[in-house]
Amino acid sequence: MISKKMEEAINQQINEELYSAYLYLSMAGYFAEQNLMGFYNWLFVQYHEELAHAEKFFKYLIERGGQVRLTAIKEPERTWKSPKDAFEAVLKHEQHITGKINELVDLAEAEKDRATFAMLQWFVNEQVEEEANAQEIVAKLEMVGEHKQGLLMIDRELAQRK
Ligand code: FEO
């Protein structure tokens, strides 16, 4: 049986992951409005990844006999100043999520909850990838600056994500 503290923290993380999905879906809409359909594709795939993260925590909580408590998801932003501004927001958000995962790891250690600690290792590794992916796109957007041609090249590349 999982502790009440750990159960509450995992419930909060389900909300964080669902908010991540909501944020990236909102961002996908922002890019679609600008006909940047590669960026749209990348964010739509990311939206599904975040749903999968929420489901992973949800199923784990049930497996451990915990009680799932879904709470309201806050409204995400709808517009950004530029593609670079949007992807800087992705990176900042992923850094925030990494912080949340690290807090969960600290709590699992404090609670001597080995099973949760082990489950969280997947998320620790996943966050390395999540931050690296966002960082790479921010770096490319910085490289192309105001050049529309460069932006369209990145858009074509991001259209490949499945
Ligand atoms: Fe679920 Fe992008 O972290």
Short mmCIF file of C-alpha atoms and ligand atoms in Angstrom, two decimals:
data_model
loop_
_atom_site.label_atom_id
_atom_site.label_comp_id
_atom_site.label_asym_id
_atom_site.label_seq_id
_atom_site.Cartn_x
_atom_site.Cartn_y
_atom_site.Cartn_z
CA MET A 1 0.00 0.00 0.00
CA ILE A 2 1.27 3.45 -0.95
CA SER A 3 1.53 6.19 1.70
CA LYS A 4 -1.01 9.04 1.72
CA LYS A 5 1.80 11.56 1.15
CA MET A 6 3.10 9.69 -1.90
CA GLU A 7 -0.45 9.19 -3.18
CA GLU A 8 -1.13 12.94 -2.96
CA ALA A 9 2.15 13.79 -4.71
CA ILE A 10 1.44 11.36 -7.57
CA ASN A 11 -2.07 12.78 -7.95
CA GLN A 12 -0.50 16.24 -8.25
CA GLN A 13 1.90 14.90 -10.87
CA ILE A 14 -1.00 13.48 -12.91
CA ASN A 15 -2.35 17.03 -13.01
CA GLU A 16 1.10 18.39 -14.04
CA GLU A 17 1.31 15.90 -16.92
CA LEU A 18 -2.25 16.63 -18.06
CA TYR A 19 -1.48 20.35 -17.94
CA SER A 20 1.65 19.66 -20.06
CA ALA A 21 -0.58 17.92 -22.61
CA TYR A 22 -3.02 20.85 -22.54
CA LEU A 23 -0.20 23.40 -22.96
CA TYR A 24 1.30 21.59 -25.96
CA LEU A 25 -2.12 21.12 -27.56
CA SER A 26 -2.70 24.87 -27.18
CA MET A 27 0.71 25.51 -28.74
CA ALA A 28 -0.09 23.11 -31.61
CA GLY A 29 -3.14 25.28 -32.31
CA TYR A 30 -0.97 28.43 -32.28
CA PHE A 31 1.37 26.94 -34.91
CA ALA A 32 -1.51 25.61 -37.05
CA GLU A 33 -2.90 29.16 -37.23
CA GLN A 34 0.40 30.23 -38.76
CA ASN A 35 0.48 27.32 -41.21
CA LEU A 36 3.64 25.94 -39.61
CA MET A 37 2.35 22.39 -39.80
CA GLY A 38 5.68 20.73 -38.93
CA PHE A 39 5.78 22.57 -35.59
CA TYR A 40 2.11 21.67 -35.20
CA ASN A 41 2.94 17.98 -35.81
CA TRP A 42 5.80 17.98 -33.30
CA LEU A 43 3.59 19.49 -30.59
CA PHE A 44 0.69 17.20 -31.37
CA VAL A 45 2.98 14.18 -30.91
CA GLN A 46 4.26 15.77 -27.70
CA TYR A 47 0.69 16.24 -26.49
CA HIS A 48 0.16 12.47 -26.85
CA GLU A 49 3.43 11.78 -25.00
CA GLU A 50 2.24 13.86 -22.08
CA LEU A 51 -1.07 12.01 -21.98
CA ALA A 52 0.94 8.77 -21.85
CA HIS A 53 2.97 10.18 -18.91
CA ALA A 54 -0.25 11.01 -17.03
CA GLU A 55 -1.58 7.49 -17.76
CA LYS A 56 1.63 5.91 -16.48
CA PHE A 57 1.24 7.66 -13.10
CA PHE A 58 -2.51 6.94 -13.06
CA LYS A 59 -2.05 3.20 -13.66
CA TYR A 60 0.82 3.00 -11.17
CA LEU A 61 -1.30 4.59 -8.44
CA ILE A 62 -4.09 2.06 -9.07
CA GLU A 63 -1.60 -0.83 -9.09
CA ARG A 64 -0.36 0.26 -5.67
CA GLY A 65 -3.87 0.46 -4.20
CA GLY A 66 -3.85 4.26 -4.18
CA GLN A 67 -6.83 6.53 -4.72
CA VAL A 68 -6.90 8.59 -7.91
CA ARG A 69 -8.13 12.17 -7.44
CA LEU A 70 -8.31 14.19 -10.63
CA THR A 71 -8.31 17.95 -10.16
CA ALA A 72 -8.99 20.95 -12.42
CA ILE A 73 -6.46 21.61 -15.14
CA LYS A 74 -5.50 25.27 -15.43
CA GLU A 75 -6.02 27.13 -18.69
CA PRO A 76 -2.89 27.21 -20.85
CA GLU A 77 -1.58 30.25 -22.70
CA ARG A 78 -2.80 30.62 -26.27
CA THR A 79 -0.31 32.91 -27.96
CA TRP A 80 3.41 33.40 -28.01
CA LYS A 81 5.53 36.18 -29.50
CA SER A 82 7.36 33.93 -31.97
CA PRO A 83 8.26 30.26 -32.59
CA LYS A 84 11.40 30.82 -30.53
CA ASP A 85 9.37 32.32 -27.68
CA ALA A 86 7.07 29.27 -27.79
CA PHE A 87 9.93 26.76 -27.67
CA GLU A 88 11.67 28.67 -24.90
CA ALA A 89 8.38 28.20 -23.02
CA VAL A 90 8.52 24.44 -23.81
CA LEU A 91 12.06 24.24 -22.43
CA LYS A 92 11.16 26.24 -19.31
CA HIS A 93 8.13 24.03 -18.75
CA GLU A 94 10.16 20.83 -19.11
CA GLN A 95 12.71 22.19 -16.61
CA HIS A 96 9.80 22.78 -14.23
CA ILE A 97 8.61 19.18 -14.75
CA THR A 98 12.13 17.85 -14.13
CA GLY A 99 12.04 19.72 -10.80
CA LYS A 100 8.71 18.07 -9.96
CA ILE A 101 10.04 14.58 -10.82
CA ASN A 102 13.10 15.24 -8.64
CA GLU A 103 10.82 16.25 -5.76
CA LEU A 104 8.93 12.95 -6.18
CA VAL A 105 12.23 11.04 -6.09
CA ASP A 106 13.19 12.88 -2.88
CA LEU A 107 9.81 12.02 -1.33
CA ALA A 108 10.06 8.35 -2.37
CA GLU A 109 13.47 8.24 -0.68
CA ALA A 110 12.20 9.94 2.47
CA GLU A 111 9.22 7.55 2.61
CA LYS A 112 11.50 4.55 1.91
CA ASP A 113 9.13 3.70 -0.95
CA ARG A 114 11.40 1.52 -3.12
CA ALA A 115 8.72 0.67 -5.70
CA THR A 116 7.90 4.32 -6.40
CA PHE A 117 11.60 5.17 -6.44
CA ALA A 118 12.17 2.46 -9.08
CA MET A 119 9.17 3.55 -11.18
CA LEU A 120 10.40 7.14 -11.12
CA GLN A 121 13.75 6.24 -12.71
CA TRP A 122 11.96 5.99 -16.08
CA PHE A 123 10.78 9.59 -15.66
CA VAL A 124 14.24 10.78 -14.56
CA ASN A 125 15.66 9.45 -17.85
CA GLU A 126 12.68 10.69 -19.86
CA GLN A 127 13.20 14.24 -18.58
CA VAL A 128 16.81 14.25 -19.84
CA GLU A 129 15.39 13.54 -23.31
CA GLU A 130 12.50 16.00 -22.96
CA GLU A 131 14.83 18.89 -22.06
CA ALA A 132 17.38 17.94 -24.74
CA ASN A 133 14.70 17.85 -27.47
CA ALA A 134 13.36 21.29 -26.53
CA GLN A 135 16.89 22.70 -26.16
CA GLU A 136 17.84 21.48 -29.65
CA ILE A 137 14.84 23.21 -31.25
CA VAL A 138 15.50 26.46 -29.33
CA ALA A 139 19.15 26.36 -30.54
CA LYS A 140 18.05 25.87 -34.17
CA LEU A 141 15.53 28.71 -33.93
CA GLU A 142 18.27 30.96 -32.51
CA MET A 143 20.52 29.96 -35.42
CA VAL A 144 18.01 30.91 -38.13
CA GLY A 145 16.97 34.16 -36.42
CA GLU A 146 14.57 36.14 -38.61
CA HIS A 147 15.20 34.11 -41.80
CA LYS A 148 11.93 32.65 -43.05
CA GLN A 149 13.76 30.08 -45.21
CA GLY A 150 15.46 28.65 -42.12
CA LEU A 151 12.18 28.55 -40.22
CA LEU A 152 10.57 26.57 -43.06
CA MET A 153 13.51 24.13 -43.04
CA ILE A 154 12.98 23.48 -39.30
CA ASP A 155 9.25 23.14 -39.97
CA ARG A 156 9.93 20.43 -42.56
CA GLU A 157 12.22 18.62 -40.14
CA LEU A 158 9.66 18.71 -37.30
CA ALA A 159 7.03 17.31 -39.68
CA GLN A 160 8.97 14.01 -39.59
CA ARG A 161 8.26 13.30 -35.91
CA LYS A 162 5.95 10.34 -35.39
FE1 FEO B 1 5.81 14.66 -19.10
FE2 FEO B 1 7.32 16.53 -21.00
O1 FEO B 1 7.21 15.72 -19.34
#
